Amino acid sequence: MTREVVVTGVGAVTCHGAGADTLWQAMKAAGVRRPDRPADPLARMELPLINLVPDPDLSAARATRFAVAAAREALTDAGLTASRAAVVIGSCMGEAGLNERGRGGEEWVAPFRLASEVATELGLVGAAHDVGNACSAGGYALGMALDMVRAGETDVVLAGGSDAYSRVALGCFNRLGAVDSAGCRPFEADRAGTVFAEGAGMLVVESAEHARARGVARPLTLAGSGWSCDAGHVTAPNTDGEQIVRAMREAVGGDEGAGRIGCVVPHGTGTRLGDKVESQALHSVFGARTRRVPLYSLKALLGHAGGASAALGAVAAALILRHGHVPRNIRLERQDPGCAVWLPQDGAVPLRVDRRRVLVNAYGFGGSNSSVVLEGVAA
């Protein structure tokens, strides 16, 4: 059984505040945001830098709160109330912060329970899955949602990702020497690592038949997904980018599908090797057209939201499709000549009517690669 799958609602929580419209306004403004230092006296590391959601309560279950808020917005955007929807949420760390802050205490709580918490809060009685594929987790969650609906296992899935401040995660990246003191600067010539961010992105993934039956007009289509594994290094991508290319090609539908892509939201985190490998992989997929395909670097605006990054990328893709143009990127000081991709910086780029498709990439530790494609209706 194979069914058409659509996206009927989106929700977001980011360092710019709550709401997908808040995210869109930030995308249009293209302002530079400097990283925060969390009010955590035990964050004893050289660069305790992260882009925090404007919510000062670090003691609470932040990843859960962000996921619930984004999910509630997505359901409202879709015009859905309580339903038999399934929930699939990707995350790097789950709700690790509670255990980190309670270290030495008697109570330990499972960090990967975001999906069941969201289901409980919103009264959703379908299946609930947490996905832990590192920084590609949100992309895997969307791919799973696509497969579940296509296979007829459910009509509606609330899918996305959420991650919040974790002392352990930040400490690990400090030990790796992978934090850029200047901020998250993908594709810059002198980039020196990444800067993490908090946030959540959620999408209502639905069968087209179910959406039509309840009168949804002009939904977006979740047109494809692809995933692969480098089966190589624990943290670094394989330099040949072969499996990254494979995931992208599966998502876009080969060379013919690649010709219909009008924008890419890249993974590009600001690491020296990762940005270069992804740039070269894009050339393998798009060939001579690569320099004419606009990229929108969401991480330059938000930082790297870990397991939520692909979900937020998909929300950004939905907003780009709804508004019909790619906002300008945050201006680069000097683009790395080894990353020969097009990052528009002087103004918005309209989507061509025959290329209303956005490719979203996400890659994680362990060589986990995922790509998804959203498609808009003709203007």
Coordinates of C-alpha atoms in Angstrom, one line a residue:
M1 CA 0.0 0.0 0.0
T2 CA 1.5 3.4 -1.1
R3 CA -0.3 6.6 -0.4
E4 CA 0.4 10.3 -1.0
V5 CA 1.6 12.0 2.1
V6 CA 1.2 15.7 3.0
V7 CA 2.2 18.1 5.6
T8 CA -0.7 20.1 7.0
G9 CA 0.8 21.9 10.0
V10 CA 4.1 23.1 11.5
G11 CA 5.3 24.4 14.8
A12 CA 8.6 25.7 16.1
V13 CA 10.4 26.8 19.3
T14 CA 13.8 28.4 18.7
C15 CA 16.3 30.8 20.3
H16 CA 14.3 33.6 18.7
G17 CA 11.2 32.5 20.6
A18 CA 8.1 30.4 20.2
G19 CA 6.1 30.0 17.0
A20 CA 6.8 29.3 13.3
D21 CA 5.9 32.8 12.4
T22 CA 8.5 34.1 14.8
L23 CA 11.0 31.8 13.0
W24 CA 10.0 33.2 9.7
Q25 CA 10.4 36.8 10.8
A26 CA 13.9 35.9 12.1
M27 CA 14.7 34.3 8.8
K28 CA 13.7 37.4 6.9
A29 CA 15.6 39.7 9.3
A30 CA 18.8 37.7 8.9
G31 CA 20.3 39.1 12.1
V32 CA 23.4 37.8 13.7
R33 CA 22.9 36.3 17.2
R34 CA 25.8 35.8 19.6
P35 CA 25.8 32.6 21.7
D36 CA 24.5 32.6 25.3
R37 CA 26.3 31.3 28.4
P38 CA 23.9 29.1 30.4
A39 CA 23.4 30.0 34.1
D40 CA 24.9 26.7 35.2
P41 CA 27.8 27.0 37.7
L42 CA 28.8 23.3 37.0
A43 CA 29.3 24.0 33.3
R44 CA 33.1 24.0 33.8
M45 CA 34.4 24.1 30.3
E46 CA 36.4 26.5 28.2
L47 CA 33.5 27.5 25.9
P48 CA 30.1 27.0 27.6
L49 CA 28.3 28.5 24.6
I50 CA 24.8 27.6 23.3
N51 CA 21.9 29.5 21.7
L52 CA 19.2 29.2 24.4
V53 CA 15.5 29.4 23.9
P54 CA 14.4 32.6 25.8
D55 CA 13.2 30.6 28.9
P56 CA 15.3 31.1 32.0
D57 CA 14.2 27.9 33.9
L58 CA 17.0 25.5 33.3
S59 CA 15.7 23.2 36.0
A60 CA 12.6 22.2 34.1
A61 CA 12.1 19.5 31.5
R62 CA 13.0 21.8 28.7
A63 CA 13.2 19.4 25.7
T64 CA 9.7 18.1 26.6
R65 CA 8.3 21.6 27.0
F66 CA 9.7 22.7 23.7
A67 CA 8.3 19.6 21.9
V68 CA 4.9 20.0 23.5
A69 CA 4.7 23.7 22.5
A70 CA 5.8 23.0 18.9
A71 CA 3.4 20.0 18.7
R72 CA 0.5 22.0 20.0
E73 CA 1.2 24.7 17.4
A74 CA 1.5 22.2 14.6
L75 CA -1.9 20.6 15.5
T76 CA -3.5 24.0 15.6
D77 CA -1.9 25.0 12.3
A78 CA -3.3 21.8 10.8
G79 CA -6.7 22.3 12.3
L80 CA -6.6 19.0 14.2
T81 CA -7.9 18.3 17.6
A82 CA -7.3 15.2 19.7
S83 CA -6.9 12.2 17.4
R84 CA -5.4 8.8 16.9
A85 CA -2.2 10.4 15.6
A86 CA 1.1 8.7 16.2
V87 CA 4.1 10.6 17.5
V88 CA 7.7 10.2 16.3
I89 CA 10.4 12.6 17.8
G90 CA 14.1 12.6 17.1
S91 CA 16.6 13.9 19.7
C92 CA 20.3 13.8 20.4
M93 CA 20.0 13.8 24.2
G94 CA 16.3 13.5 25.0
E95 CA 15.7 14.9 28.4
A96 CA 19.2 14.4 29.7
G97 CA 19.3 17.7 31.6
L98 CA 17.1 16.5 34.5
N99 CA 19.5 13.6 35.3
E100 CA 22.6 15.8 34.9
R101 CA 21.2 18.3 37.4
G102 CA 20.1 15.6 39.8
R103 CA 23.4 13.6 39.7
G104 CA 23.9 12.0 43.2
G105 CA 20.1 11.9 43.9
E106 CA 18.0 8.8 44.1
E107 CA 15.7 9.4 41.2
W108 CA 16.7 8.7 37.6
V109 CA 14.3 9.2 34.7
A110 CA 14.6 7.8 31.2
P111 CA 15.8 10.6 28.9
F112 CA 14.1 9.2 25.7
R113 CA 10.5 9.6 26.6
L114 CA 9.7 12.8 24.6
A115 CA 7.2 11.1 22.3
S116 CA 5.1 9.5 25.1
E117 CA 5.2 12.9 27.0
V118 CA 3.9 14.7 24.0
A119 CA 1.2 12.0 23.4
T120 CA 0.2 12.3 27.1
E121 CA 0.0 16.1 27.1
L122 CA -2.0 16.3 23.8
G123 CA -4.1 13.1 24.2
L124 CA -2.8 11.4 21.1
V125 CA -3.4 7.7 21.2
G126 CA -1.4 6.3 18.3
A127 CA 2.1 4.8 18.5
A128 CA 4.8 6.8 20.2
H129 CA 8.5 6.5 19.1
D130 CA 11.7 8.2 20.1
V131 CA 14.5 8.3 17.6
G132 CA 18.1 8.7 18.8
N133 CA 20.2 8.9 15.6
A134 CA 22.3 11.8 16.9
C135 CA 22.1 15.0 14.8
S136 CA 20.1 13.4 12.0
A137 CA 17.4 12.1 14.4
G138 CA 14.8 14.7 13.3
G139 CA 15.3 13.7 9.7
Y140 CA 14.9 10.0 10.5
A141 CA 11.7 10.8 12.5
L142 CA 10.2 12.5 9.4
G143 CA 11.3 9.5 7.2
M144 CA 9.6 7.1 9.6
A145 CA 6.5 9.2 9.6
L146 CA 6.4 9.2 5.8
D147 CA 6.8 5.4 5.7
M148 CA 4.1 4.8 8.4
V149 CA 1.5 6.9 6.5
R150 CA 2.5 5.4 3.1
A151 CA 2.2 1.9 4.4
G152 CA -1.3 2.6 5.8
E153 CA -0.3 2.0 9.4
T154 CA -1.8 5.4 10.4
D155 CA -3.4 8.4 8.8
V156 CA -1.6 11.1 10.9
V157 CA 1.8 11.3 12.5
L158 CA 3.1 14.2 14.6
A159 CA 6.8 14.1 13.7
G160 CA 9.8 16.2 14.4
G161 CA 12.7 16.8 16.9
S162 CA 13.6 18.4 20.1
D163 CA 16.8 19.1 22.0
A164 CA 17.7 21.3 25.0
Y165 CA 20.7 22.3 27.0
S166 CA 22.8 19.4 28.2
R167 CA 25.9 19.9 30.2
V168 CA 27.3 16.6 29.0
A169 CA 26.8 17.3 25.3
L170 CA 28.4 20.7 25.6
G171 CA 31.3 19.3 27.6
C172 CA 31.9 16.6 25.0
F173 CA 32.1 19.1 22.2
N174 CA 34.5 21.2 24.3
R175 CA 36.7 18.2 24.7
L176 CA 36.6 17.5 21.0
G177 CA 37.7 21.1 20.3
A178 CA 34.6 21.5 18.1
V179 CA 33.1 24.7 19.5
D180 CA 33.6 28.0 17.6
S181 CA 33.9 30.9 20.0
A182 CA 32.6 33.3 17.4
G183 CA 29.3 31.4 16.8
C184 CA 27.9 28.9 14.3
R185 CA 29.3 30.0 10.9
P186 CA 28.7 27.4 8.3
F187 CA 30.7 27.7 5.1
E188 CA 32.9 30.5 6.4
A189 CA 36.6 30.3 5.4
D190 CA 37.8 30.6 9.0
R191 CA 35.0 28.6 10.7
A192 CA 36.3 26.7 13.8
G193 CA 33.5 24.3 14.8
T194 CA 29.9 24.6 15.7
V195 CA 27.6 26.2 18.4
F196 CA 24.7 24.2 19.7
A197 CA 21.2 25.5 20.1
E198 CA 18.0 24.6 21.8
G199 CA 14.8 24.1 20.0
A200 CA 12.0 22.0 18.6
G201 CA 10.3 21.6 15.3
M202 CA 7.1 19.6 14.7
L203 CA 5.1 18.8 11.6
V204 CA 1.7 17.1 11.1
V205 CA 2.3 14.4 8.5
E206 CA -0.9 13.1 7.1
S207 CA -2.3 11.0 4.3
A208 CA -3.6 13.1 1.5
E209 CA -6.9 11.2 1.6
H210 CA -7.4 12.0 5.3
A211 CA -6.5 15.7 4.7
R212 CA -8.9 16.0 1.8
A213 CA -11.7 14.4 3.8
R214 CA -11.5 17.1 6.4
G215 CA -11.3 19.9 3.8
V216 CA -7.6 20.9 4.0
A217 CA -6.8 23.1 1.0
R218 CA -3.4 23.2 -0.7
P219 CA -1.3 21.2 1.7
L220 CA 2.4 20.7 1.2
T221 CA 3.6 17.2 0.1
L222 CA 6.3 15.2 1.9
A223 CA 7.7 14.1 -1.4
G224 CA 10.6 11.9 -0.4
S225 CA 13.1 10.7 2.1
G226 CA 16.4 8.9 2.1
W227 CA 18.8 7.6 4.7
S228 CA 22.1 5.8 4.8
C229 CA 25.1 5.1 7.0
D230 CA 28.8 5.8 6.3
A231 CA 29.8 2.8 8.3
G232 CA 33.1 4.6 8.9
H233 CA 34.4 7.0 11.6
V234 CA 32.6 7.6 14.9
T235 CA 32.4 11.3 14.5
A236 CA 33.7 12.4 11.1
P237 CA 31.9 12.0 7.8
N238 CA 33.6 9.9 5.1
T239 CA 35.5 12.2 2.9
D240 CA 34.1 10.7 -0.3
G241 CA 30.5 11.6 0.7
E242 CA 29.2 8.6 -1.1
Q243 CA 26.5 7.7 1.4
I244 CA 25.5 11.4 1.8
V245 CA 25.0 11.5 -1.9
R246 CA 23.0 8.3 -1.8
A247 CA 20.6 9.6 0.9
M248 CA 20.1 12.8 -1.1
R249 CA 19.4 11.0 -4.4
E250 CA 16.9 8.7 -2.8
A251 CA 15.1 11.7 -1.3
V252 CA 14.9 13.8 -4.5
G253 CA 14.2 10.8 -6.8
G254 CA 17.4 10.6 -8.9
D255 CA 18.6 13.0 -11.5
E256 CA 15.1 13.9 -12.8
G257 CA 14.0 14.8 -9.3
A258 CA 17.1 16.8 -8.6
G259 CA 16.2 19.0 -11.5
R260 CA 13.0 20.0 -9.6
I261 CA 14.7 21.1 -6.4
G262 CA 14.5 24.9 -5.9
C263 CA 16.2 25.2 -2.6
V264 CA 18.4 23.3 -0.1
V265 CA 18.4 23.6 3.6
P266 CA 21.9 22.1 4.2
H267 CA 23.2 20.3 7.3
G268 CA 26.3 22.5 7.3
T269 CA 27.2 22.9 11.0
G270 CA 30.4 25.0 10.7
T271 CA 32.8 22.2 11.1
R272 CA 35.7 22.3 8.6
L273 CA 35.3 18.8 7.1
G274 CA 31.5 18.5 7.3
D275 CA 30.7 21.6 5.4
K276 CA 33.3 20.7 2.7
V277 CA 32.0 17.2 2.2
E278 CA 28.4 18.3 2.0
S279 CA 29.3 21.0 -0.6
Q280 CA 31.1 18.4 -2.7
A281 CA 28.2 16.0 -2.3
L282 CA 25.7 18.7 -3.5
H283 CA 27.8 19.0 -6.7
S284 CA 27.5 15.2 -7.2
V285 CA 23.7 15.5 -6.9
F286 CA 23.1 18.7 -8.8
G287 CA 26.0 18.7 -11.2
A288 CA 26.5 21.9 -13.2
R289 CA 23.4 23.4 -11.7
T290 CA 24.8 23.4 -8.2
R291 CA 25.8 27.1 -8.2
R292 CA 22.3 28.1 -9.3
V293 CA 20.5 26.2 -6.5
P294 CA 20.0 28.6 -3.5
L295 CA 21.0 27.2 -0.1
Y296 CA 19.4 28.6 3.1
S297 CA 21.7 28.0 6.1
L298 CA 19.3 27.8 9.0
K299 CA 22.1 27.0 11.5
A300 CA 23.8 30.3 10.7
L301 CA 20.6 31.9 12.2
L302 CA 19.8 29.4 15.0
G303 CA 22.9 27.5 15.8
H304 CA 23.0 23.7 15.6
A305 CA 19.9 22.3 17.3
G306 CA 21.2 18.7 17.3
G307 CA 18.5 16.1 16.9
A308 CA 15.9 18.9 16.2
S309 CA 17.9 20.5 13.4
A310 CA 16.4 18.5 10.5
A311 CA 12.9 19.0 11.9
L312 CA 13.5 22.8 12.2
G313 CA 15.0 22.6 8.7
A314 CA 11.7 21.0 7.5
V315 CA 9.7 23.7 9.2
A316 CA 11.8 26.3 7.5
A317 CA 11.3 24.5 4.2
A318 CA 7.6 24.6 4.7
L319 CA 7.7 28.3 5.4
I320 CA 9.8 28.9 2.3
L321 CA 7.3 27.0 0.2
R322 CA 4.3 28.8 1.7
H323 CA 5.8 32.2 1.1
G324 CA 7.3 31.3 -2.3
H325 CA 10.8 32.6 -1.7
V326 CA 14.2 31.8 -0.1
P327 CA 15.2 34.5 2.4
R328 CA 18.7 35.9 2.2
N329 CA 21.3 34.2 4.3
I330 CA 23.2 35.8 7.2
R331 CA 26.1 37.6 5.4
L332 CA 29.3 35.7 5.3
E333 CA 32.6 37.5 6.0
R334 CA 34.4 35.2 3.4
Q335 CA 33.0 32.0 2.0
D336 CA 35.3 29.0 2.0
P337 CA 36.4 28.5 -1.6
G338 CA 36.3 24.8 -0.9
C339 CA 32.6 25.1 -0.3
A340 CA 31.5 26.2 -3.8
V341 CA 27.7 26.5 -3.1
W342 CA 25.3 29.5 -3.5
L343 CA 24.2 31.2 -0.3
P344 CA 22.2 34.2 -1.4
Q345 CA 23.0 37.2 0.8
D346 CA 21.8 40.3 -1.0
G347 CA 18.1 39.6 -1.1
A348 CA 15.3 36.9 -1.2
V349 CA 15.3 34.5 -4.2
P350 CA 11.8 33.6 -5.6
L351 CA 11.1 29.9 -6.1
R352 CA 10.5 29.0 -9.7
V353 CA 7.0 27.6 -10.3
D354 CA 8.6 24.4 -11.7
R355 CA 11.0 24.0 -8.8
R356 CA 8.8 24.3 -5.7
R357 CA 10.7 21.6 -3.9
V358 CA 13.1 22.0 -0.9
L359 CA 15.6 19.4 0.1
V360 CA 16.6 19.2 3.8
N361 CA 19.8 17.4 4.9
A362 CA 20.9 16.1 8.3
Y363 CA 24.0 14.1 9.3
G364 CA 25.0 12.7 12.7
F365 CA 27.7 11.0 14.6
G366 CA 28.0 7.4 13.6
G367 CA 27.7 8.3 10.0
S368 CA 23.9 8.5 10.1
N369 CA 22.7 10.5 7.0
S370 CA 19.1 11.6 6.2
S371 CA 17.5 13.8 3.7
V372 CA 13.8 14.7 3.1
V373 CA 12.0 16.7 0.4
L374 CA 9.0 18.9 0.9
E375 CA 7.0 20.1 -2.2
G376 CA 4.6 23.0 -2.5
V377 CA 1.7 23.4 -4.8
A378 CA 2.1 25.7 -7.9
A379 CA 1.5 29.3 -7.1

